[in-house]
Coordinates of C-alpha atoms in Angstrom, one line a residue:
M104 CA -31.3 -98.7 27.6
T105 CA -33.0 -95.4 27.9
E106 CA -34.1 -94.2 31.3
L107 CA -37.8 -94.8 30.3
D108 CA -37.0 -98.3 29.1
R109 CA -35.0 -99.0 32.2
R110 CA -37.7 -97.8 34.5
R111 CA -40.4 -99.8 32.7
F112 CA -38.3 -103.0 32.8
L113 CA -37.6 -102.6 36.5
Q114 CA -41.2 -101.9 37.3
L115 CA -42.3 -104.9 35.4
T116 CA -39.8 -107.3 36.9
G117 CA -39.4 -105.8 40.4
I118 CA -42.4 -107.5 42.0
T119 CA -42.1 -111.1 40.9
L120 CA -38.7 -111.7 39.3
T121 CA -37.1 -114.1 41.8
A122 CA -36.0 -117.2 40.1
A123 CA -33.6 -115.6 37.7
G124 CA -32.1 -113.4 40.4
L125 CA -31.9 -116.0 43.0
A126 CA -30.4 -118.5 40.6
A127 CA -27.9 -115.9 39.4
C128 CA -26.5 -114.6 42.6
A129 CA -28.7 -114.0 45.6
G130 CA -28.3 -117.0 47.8
T131 CA -30.9 -118.3 50.2
G132 CA -29.7 -115.9 52.9
S133 CA -30.0 -115.2 56.5
S134 CA -32.3 -112.5 57.6
E135 CA -30.3 -111.7 60.7
D136 CA -28.4 -108.4 61.1
S137 CA -24.7 -108.7 61.3
G138 CA -24.3 -105.4 63.1
D139 CA -23.7 -104.4 66.7
D140 CA -26.0 -102.5 69.0
G141 CA -23.4 -100.1 70.3
P142 CA -21.5 -97.3 68.6
V143 CA -20.0 -98.2 65.3
E144 CA -16.2 -98.1 65.8
S145 CA -15.1 -100.1 62.8
L146 CA -16.4 -100.9 59.2
T147 CA -15.5 -103.5 56.6
F148 CA -15.1 -102.7 52.9
W149 CA -15.0 -105.5 50.3
S150 CA -13.3 -104.6 47.1
N151 CA -11.4 -106.2 44.2
H152 CA -9.3 -103.0 44.0
P153 CA -10.3 -102.1 40.5
G154 CA -7.5 -100.6 38.4
E155 CA -4.9 -101.8 40.9
S156 CA -6.3 -99.3 43.4
K157 CA -5.5 -101.0 46.7
P158 CA -2.8 -98.5 47.6
V159 CA -5.1 -95.5 47.0
E160 CA -8.0 -97.2 48.6
T161 CA -5.8 -97.8 51.7
E162 CA -4.7 -94.2 51.6
L163 CA -8.3 -92.9 51.5
L164 CA -9.5 -95.3 54.2
D165 CA -6.7 -94.2 56.5
A166 CA -7.8 -90.6 55.9
F167 CA -11.4 -91.5 56.8
T168 CA -10.2 -93.1 60.0
A169 CA -8.2 -90.0 60.9
D170 CA -11.2 -87.8 60.2
T171 CA -13.9 -89.9 62.0
G172 CA -12.1 -92.2 64.4
I173 CA -13.8 -95.2 62.7
A174 CA -11.4 -97.9 61.6
V175 CA -12.0 -99.6 58.2
K176 CA -10.9 -103.1 57.3
L177 CA -10.2 -103.4 53.6
V178 CA -10.8 -106.9 52.4
T179 CA -9.7 -108.3 49.1
A180 CA -13.0 -110.0 48.3
G181 CA -11.9 -111.3 44.8
A182 CA -9.8 -110.5 41.8
T183 CA -12.8 -109.6 39.7
Y184 CA -16.3 -108.1 40.1
E185 CA -17.8 -111.6 39.7
E186 CA -15.6 -113.0 42.4
V187 CA -16.7 -110.2 44.8
A188 CA -20.3 -111.0 43.9
Q189 CA -19.8 -114.7 44.5
K190 CA -18.3 -114.0 48.0
F191 CA -21.1 -111.6 48.8
N192 CA -23.7 -114.1 47.6
A193 CA -22.1 -116.8 49.9
A194 CA -22.2 -114.4 52.8
L195 CA -25.9 -113.8 52.3
S196 CA -26.4 -117.5 53.2
G197 CA -25.2 -116.9 56.7
G198 CA -21.6 -115.5 56.6
E199 CA -20.4 -112.2 57.8
L200 CA -21.5 -109.3 55.6
P201 CA -19.4 -106.3 54.8
D202 CA -20.6 -102.8 55.4
L203 CA -19.7 -101.5 52.0
V204 CA -19.1 -103.7 48.8
V205 CA -18.1 -103.1 45.2
A206 CA -21.0 -104.0 42.9
S207 CA -20.5 -104.0 39.1
D208 CA -22.9 -102.8 36.5
V209 CA -23.7 -106.4 35.8
T210 CA -24.1 -107.8 39.3
W211 CA -25.9 -105.1 41.3
F212 CA -29.3 -105.7 39.7
N213 CA -29.9 -109.2 41.0
F214 CA -28.9 -108.2 44.4
A215 CA -31.4 -105.3 44.3
L216 CA -34.1 -107.6 43.1
N217 CA -33.5 -109.9 46.0
E218 CA -33.3 -107.1 48.6
A219 CA -29.7 -108.0 49.4
I220 CA -28.5 -104.4 49.1
T221 CA -30.2 -101.5 50.6
P222 CA -31.8 -98.5 48.9
M223 CA -29.6 -95.5 49.6
N224 CA -31.9 -92.6 49.1
D225 CA -33.0 -92.3 52.8
L226 CA -29.4 -92.5 53.9
W227 CA -28.2 -89.6 51.7
S228 CA -29.7 -86.9 53.8
A229 CA -28.2 -88.3 57.0
A230 CA -24.8 -88.3 55.4
D231 CA -25.3 -84.8 54.0
L232 CA -24.5 -86.2 50.6
D233 CA -24.8 -83.9 47.6
V234 CA -26.2 -86.4 45.1
D235 CA -26.7 -83.8 42.5
G236 CA -23.0 -83.4 42.3
Y237 CA -22.5 -86.8 40.8
V238 CA -22.7 -87.4 37.0
E239 CA -26.4 -88.0 36.5
S240 CA -26.1 -90.8 34.0
L241 CA -23.8 -92.7 36.3
V242 CA -26.1 -92.3 39.2
S243 CA -29.2 -93.5 37.2
D244 CA -27.4 -96.6 36.2
Y245 CA -28.1 -98.0 39.7
E246 CA -31.8 -97.0 39.9
F247 CA -34.4 -99.6 40.5
D248 CA -38.1 -98.8 40.9
G249 CA -37.4 -95.3 41.9
K250 CA -34.7 -96.1 44.4
N251 CA -30.9 -96.1 44.0
Y252 CA -29.0 -99.2 45.2
A253 CA -25.4 -98.0 44.6
L254 CA -23.4 -94.9 43.8
P255 CA -20.7 -94.8 41.1
Y256 CA -17.1 -95.5 42.1
A257 CA -14.8 -97.0 39.5
R258 CA -16.5 -96.2 36.2
S259 CA -14.9 -96.7 32.9
T260 CA -15.1 -97.1 29.1
P261 CA -12.9 -99.3 26.9
L262 CA -10.0 -97.5 25.3
F263 CA -7.6 -98.3 22.4
Y264 CA -4.0 -98.2 23.7
Y265 CA -1.2 -98.3 21.1
N266 CA 2.6 -98.5 21.3
K267 CA 3.9 -95.4 19.5
Q268 CA 7.3 -97.0 18.8
M269 CA 5.7 -100.0 17.0
W270 CA 3.3 -97.7 15.3
A271 CA 6.2 -95.6 13.9
A272 CA 8.1 -98.7 12.9
A273 CA 5.1 -99.6 10.7
G274 CA 4.9 -96.1 9.2
L275 CA 1.5 -95.4 10.7
P276 CA 0.2 -92.0 11.9
D277 CA 0.3 -91.3 15.6
R278 CA -3.4 -92.2 16.3
G279 CA -5.6 -95.2 16.7
P280 CA -7.4 -96.7 13.7
E281 CA -10.7 -94.8 12.9
T282 CA -12.5 -98.0 11.8
W283 CA -12.1 -101.7 12.2
A284 CA -11.6 -101.9 8.4
E285 CA -8.6 -99.5 8.8
F286 CA -7.2 -101.8 11.6
A287 CA -7.5 -104.7 9.2
E288 CA -5.4 -102.8 6.7
W289 CA -2.8 -101.7 9.3
A290 CA -2.5 -105.1 11.1
P291 CA -0.2 -106.7 8.4
R292 CA 2.0 -103.7 8.4
L293 CA 2.3 -103.8 12.2
A294 CA 3.0 -107.5 12.1
A295 CA 5.7 -107.1 9.4
A296 CA 7.4 -104.2 11.2
N297 CA 7.3 -105.9 14.6
P298 CA 8.0 -109.6 14.0
G299 CA 6.5 -112.0 16.5
I300 CA 4.4 -109.2 18.1
P301 CA 0.6 -109.4 17.6
P302 CA -0.9 -106.1 16.4
L303 CA -3.6 -106.2 19.1
A304 CA -4.1 -107.9 22.5
L305 CA -7.6 -108.6 23.8
P306 CA -8.8 -110.2 27.1
D307 CA -10.4 -113.6 26.9
G308 CA -14.0 -114.5 27.6
S309 CA -13.4 -114.8 31.3
N310 CA -12.0 -111.3 31.4
Y311 CA -14.6 -109.2 29.7
L312 CA -14.0 -109.9 26.0
D313 CA -17.8 -109.8 25.9
W314 CA -17.7 -106.1 27.1
H315 CA -15.1 -105.1 24.5
F316 CA -16.8 -107.0 21.7
Q317 CA -20.1 -105.2 22.7
G318 CA -18.7 -102.1 21.0
M319 CA -17.2 -103.9 18.0
I320 CA -20.5 -105.7 17.2
W321 CA -22.3 -102.3 17.3
T322 CA -19.9 -100.8 14.7
F323 CA -20.8 -103.6 12.3
G324 CA -24.5 -102.8 12.7
G325 CA -25.2 -105.8 14.9
A326 CA -26.0 -106.2 18.5
Y327 CA -26.4 -108.9 21.2
S328 CA -30.1 -108.2 21.4
D329 CA -32.9 -105.9 20.5
E330 CA -34.2 -105.4 24.0
W331 CA -35.2 -109.0 24.9
K332 CA -34.9 -110.5 21.4
P333 CA -31.4 -112.0 20.8
T334 CA -29.8 -110.8 17.6
F335 CA -26.6 -112.8 17.5
T336 CA -27.5 -114.4 14.1
S337 CA -28.3 -111.2 12.3
P338 CA -26.1 -110.8 9.2
E339 CA -24.3 -107.8 10.8
S340 CA -23.7 -109.7 14.1
L341 CA -22.3 -112.7 12.3
E342 CA -20.1 -110.4 10.2
A343 CA -18.6 -108.9 13.4
G344 CA -18.0 -112.4 14.8
Q345 CA -16.4 -113.5 11.5
Y346 CA -14.2 -110.4 11.6
L347 CA -13.0 -111.2 15.1
Q348 CA -12.3 -114.8 14.1
D349 CA -10.5 -113.8 10.9
R350 CA -8.2 -111.4 12.7
F351 CA -7.4 -114.1 15.3
K352 CA -6.7 -116.7 12.7
Q353 CA -4.4 -114.4 10.8
G354 CA -2.4 -113.5 13.9
H355 CA -3.6 -110.0 14.0
L356 CA -4.8 -110.2 17.5
A357 CA -4.0 -112.3 20.5
I358 CA -6.5 -113.5 23.2
N359 CA -5.0 -113.5 26.7
N360 CA -6.2 -113.7 30.3
D361 CA -3.8 -110.8 31.2
P362 CA -3.4 -108.6 28.1
N363 CA -2.3 -105.7 30.2
S364 CA 0.9 -107.5 31.1
V365 CA 1.4 -108.5 27.5
F366 CA 1.0 -104.9 26.2
G367 CA 2.9 -103.4 29.2
A368 CA 5.8 -105.8 28.5
G369 CA 6.0 -104.6 24.9
Q370 CA 4.6 -107.9 23.6
A371 CA 1.7 -106.4 21.7
A372 CA 1.4 -103.4 19.5
S373 CA -2.0 -102.3 20.8
L374 CA -4.6 -103.2 23.4
L375 CA -8.3 -102.9 24.1
Q376 CA -8.7 -102.3 27.8
S377 CA -10.6 -100.3 30.4
T378 CA -9.7 -96.7 31.2
G379 CA -9.1 -98.1 34.7
S380 CA -5.9 -99.8 33.3
L381 CA -4.4 -96.4 32.4
G382 CA -2.9 -95.8 35.8
G383 CA -1.2 -99.2 36.0
L384 CA 0.1 -99.1 32.4
S385 CA 1.5 -95.6 32.9
E386 CA 3.6 -97.0 35.8
T387 CA 4.7 -100.2 34.2
A388 CA 5.0 -99.7 30.5
G389 CA 8.6 -98.8 29.6
F390 CA 7.6 -97.1 26.4
D391 CA 5.6 -94.2 25.0
F392 CA 2.0 -95.2 24.3
G393 CA -1.1 -93.3 23.2
T394 CA -4.8 -93.8 23.8
A395 CA -7.6 -93.4 21.2
F396 CA -11.3 -93.8 20.8
L397 CA -12.4 -97.3 19.9
P398 CA -12.6 -97.9 16.2
G399 CA -15.8 -97.2 14.4
P400 CA -17.6 -96.3 12.2
T401 CA -18.7 -94.1 15.0
P402 CA -16.8 -95.4 18.0
G403 CA -18.8 -98.3 19.5
C404 CA -18.3 -97.7 23.2
P405 CA -20.2 -99.0 26.2
T406 CA -19.7 -97.8 29.7
G407 CA -18.9 -100.2 32.5
G408 CA -17.2 -100.6 35.9
A409 CA -18.5 -100.6 39.4
G410 CA -20.4 -98.7 42.1
L411 CA -20.5 -99.1 45.9
A412 CA -23.4 -100.8 47.6
I413 CA -24.5 -101.3 51.2
P414 CA -25.9 -104.6 52.3
Q415 CA -29.6 -104.7 53.5
R416 CA -29.0 -107.1 56.4
I417 CA -26.8 -104.9 58.6
S418 CA -28.0 -102.6 61.3
D419 CA -29.3 -99.1 60.6
E420 CA -26.4 -97.7 62.5
R421 CA -23.9 -99.5 60.4
K422 CA -25.7 -98.4 57.2
E423 CA -25.5 -94.8 58.2
K424 CA -21.7 -95.1 58.9
A425 CA -21.3 -97.1 55.6
M426 CA -23.0 -94.2 53.8
Q427 CA -20.7 -91.8 55.5
L428 CA -17.7 -93.8 54.3
L429 CA -19.2 -94.0 50.8
A430 CA -19.7 -90.2 50.7
F431 CA -16.1 -89.7 51.9
L432 CA -14.6 -92.0 49.2
T433 CA -16.5 -90.3 46.4
N434 CA -16.3 -86.7 47.6
T435 CA -14.8 -84.2 45.2
E436 CA -11.3 -84.3 46.6
N437 CA -11.1 -88.1 46.9
T438 CA -12.7 -88.6 43.5
I439 CA -9.8 -86.6 42.0
T440 CA -7.3 -88.6 44.0
F441 CA -8.8 -92.0 43.0
T442 CA -9.2 -90.9 39.3
Q443 CA -5.6 -89.7 39.0
A444 CA -4.3 -92.9 40.7
T445 CA -6.2 -95.3 38.5
G446 CA -7.4 -93.7 35.3
Y447 CA -11.1 -94.3 36.1
M448 CA -13.4 -91.5 35.0
P449 CA -14.4 -88.8 37.6
V450 CA -17.8 -89.7 39.0
R451 CA -18.5 -86.1 40.3
K452 CA -19.1 -83.2 37.9
D453 CA -17.1 -80.7 40.0
A454 CA -14.2 -83.1 40.0
V455 CA -14.1 -82.8 36.2
D456 CA -13.9 -79.0 36.3
D457 CA -11.6 -78.8 39.2
P458 CA -8.3 -77.0 38.4
K459 CA -6.3 -80.0 39.7
T460 CA -8.1 -82.3 37.2
Q461 CA -7.6 -79.9 34.3
A462 CA -3.9 -79.5 35.2
F463 CA -3.6 -83.3 35.4
L464 CA -5.3 -83.7 32.0
E465 CA -3.0 -81.1 30.4
E466 CA 0.0 -83.1 31.6
R467 CA -1.5 -86.5 30.7
P468 CA -3.5 -86.3 27.5
N469 CA -4.0 -90.0 27.5
A470 CA -6.4 -89.5 30.4
R471 CA -8.5 -87.0 28.5
T472 CA -9.5 -89.5 25.8
A473 CA -12.0 -91.3 28.1
L474 CA -13.7 -88.1 29.0
E475 CA -14.1 -87.1 25.4
Q476 CA -15.2 -90.5 24.4
L477 CA -17.9 -90.6 27.1
E478 CA -20.2 -88.5 24.9
L479 CA -20.2 -91.3 22.4
T480 CA -21.2 -94.1 24.7
Q481 CA -24.4 -96.0 24.8
S482 CA -26.2 -98.4 27.2
Q483 CA -25.4 -102.1 26.9
D484 CA -27.7 -104.7 25.3
Y485 CA -30.1 -106.6 27.6
A486 CA -28.6 -109.9 26.5
R487 CA -25.4 -109.1 28.4
V488 CA -26.5 -107.1 31.4
F489 CA -30.0 -108.2 32.3
L490 CA -30.3 -111.9 31.2
P491 CA -28.8 -114.0 34.0
G492 CA -25.3 -115.2 33.1
G493 CA -25.4 -113.1 29.9
G494 CA -21.8 -111.8 30.1
A495 CA -20.3 -115.2 30.9
R496 CA -22.4 -116.9 28.2
I497 CA -21.3 -114.4 25.5
G498 CA -17.6 -114.4 26.7
A499 CA -17.5 -118.2 26.5
A500 CA -18.9 -118.1 23.0
L501 CA -16.3 -115.6 21.9
D502 CA -13.6 -117.9 23.2
R503 CA -15.0 -120.7 21.2
I504 CA -14.9 -118.8 17.9
T505 CA -11.4 -117.4 18.6
I506 CA -9.3 -119.8 20.7
G507 CA -11.5 -122.7 19.8
G508 CA -11.8 -122.0 16.1
E509 CA -15.4 -123.1 16.0
D510 CA -17.8 -122.0 13.3
V511 CA -19.2 -118.5 14.0
E512 CA -22.7 -119.1 12.6
T513 CA -23.0 -122.3 14.7
V514 CA -21.8 -120.7 17.9
F515 CA -23.8 -117.6 17.5
G516 CA -26.9 -119.6 16.6
E517 CA -26.5 -121.5 19.9
L518 CA -26.1 -118.1 21.7
D519 CA -29.4 -117.0 20.2
E520 CA -31.1 -120.2 21.4
E521 CA -29.6 -120.2 24.9
S522 CA -30.5 -116.5 25.4
T523 CA -34.0 -117.1 24.2
T524 CA -34.4 -120.1 26.6
V525 CA -33.1 -118.0 29.5
F526 CA -35.5 -115.2 28.7
E527 CA -38.5 -117.4 28.2
R528 CA -37.7 -119.4 31.4
D529 CA -36.6 -116.7 33.8
I530 CA -37.9 -113.4 32.5
E531 CA -40.9 -113.6 30.2
P532 CA -43.2 -115.3 32.7
K533 CA -42.7 -112.3 35.1
L534 CA -43.4 -109.6 32.5

């Protein structure tokens, strides 16, 4: 979505779009503040620890406490972004709210629509936050009606990881496949050279297969939608779905709810996964692996990940301290620390150019791939990120054509119909 398109959409829907957002994740909500009247001596941060980041999050929060005297309780609010959103949604109905919460690119919008998270712009000055120091495109991802509702935290792109030993056994060059057609040629060689090992591991539909397939469907010339019009049944989209199903049927890829562990244990020759998995795999994989751009033609690569948001229904004093914490977590020094611990992309421009980052990239060329691929990314299709339940709906459909073995044209036809129904019911009347 271009910035102009995004602004227009948000302006059109911002006034009256309630049913979709409420149904999706807002909750009926209490309007009472959860804050105290006195000085803020402690804060609560809800996270799913993206990229196995709990240790570095704890380290940074301890440093914040040492610097400010404000204690921070780190709460594991779920294993995924969706689980964090569900817990936050439940808290809006009367539970205790956090002061800072992880909000993914797919979940923040409905919370903003329903005034569950607070605009940050007025808080920036009080925290002496240098907003211009952040990567502009990542900041604008959280803009709604001229206001920003989150700042980037754990931002990523998908990467192609490959086991160099298995690659060599198959006589392949030390690089990822340039196209999905090339992967189809390589897959039988990988399978023959590494018996019992699937050439590629992918997450299932409950673990963001819909995000990874977003790029794949683009490279076939298809898409989930053309703005609001679903395009799952275009010839190109169906071709991409058939490609995915064919590779699965032929044993060229495995669908798993924990593909990182599969690849890290040497039980898959390659993996599609977030850049945020790089830190964990670097620690756990007992073999040499490389990273590469996603296959093309022209790498089909979306951005993704999460930002940090502040609830609306906490006191102004708590909001100010929460912003102070957010600014601390994402300052240049701590961005570098978080990035190097997890593999997520730096969210601040000066962190990219910092000598410590450049030295880190020289020593770990796998981390450089995501930064170079960032120039080739594009915004995701409306059908996944703006239609309520879009990602889950597409993920379930992809499970049906892979694990379930159902007919691609039938399943994608149903996706078209369901997406149209959701749009006409929840979105179109508000436009």
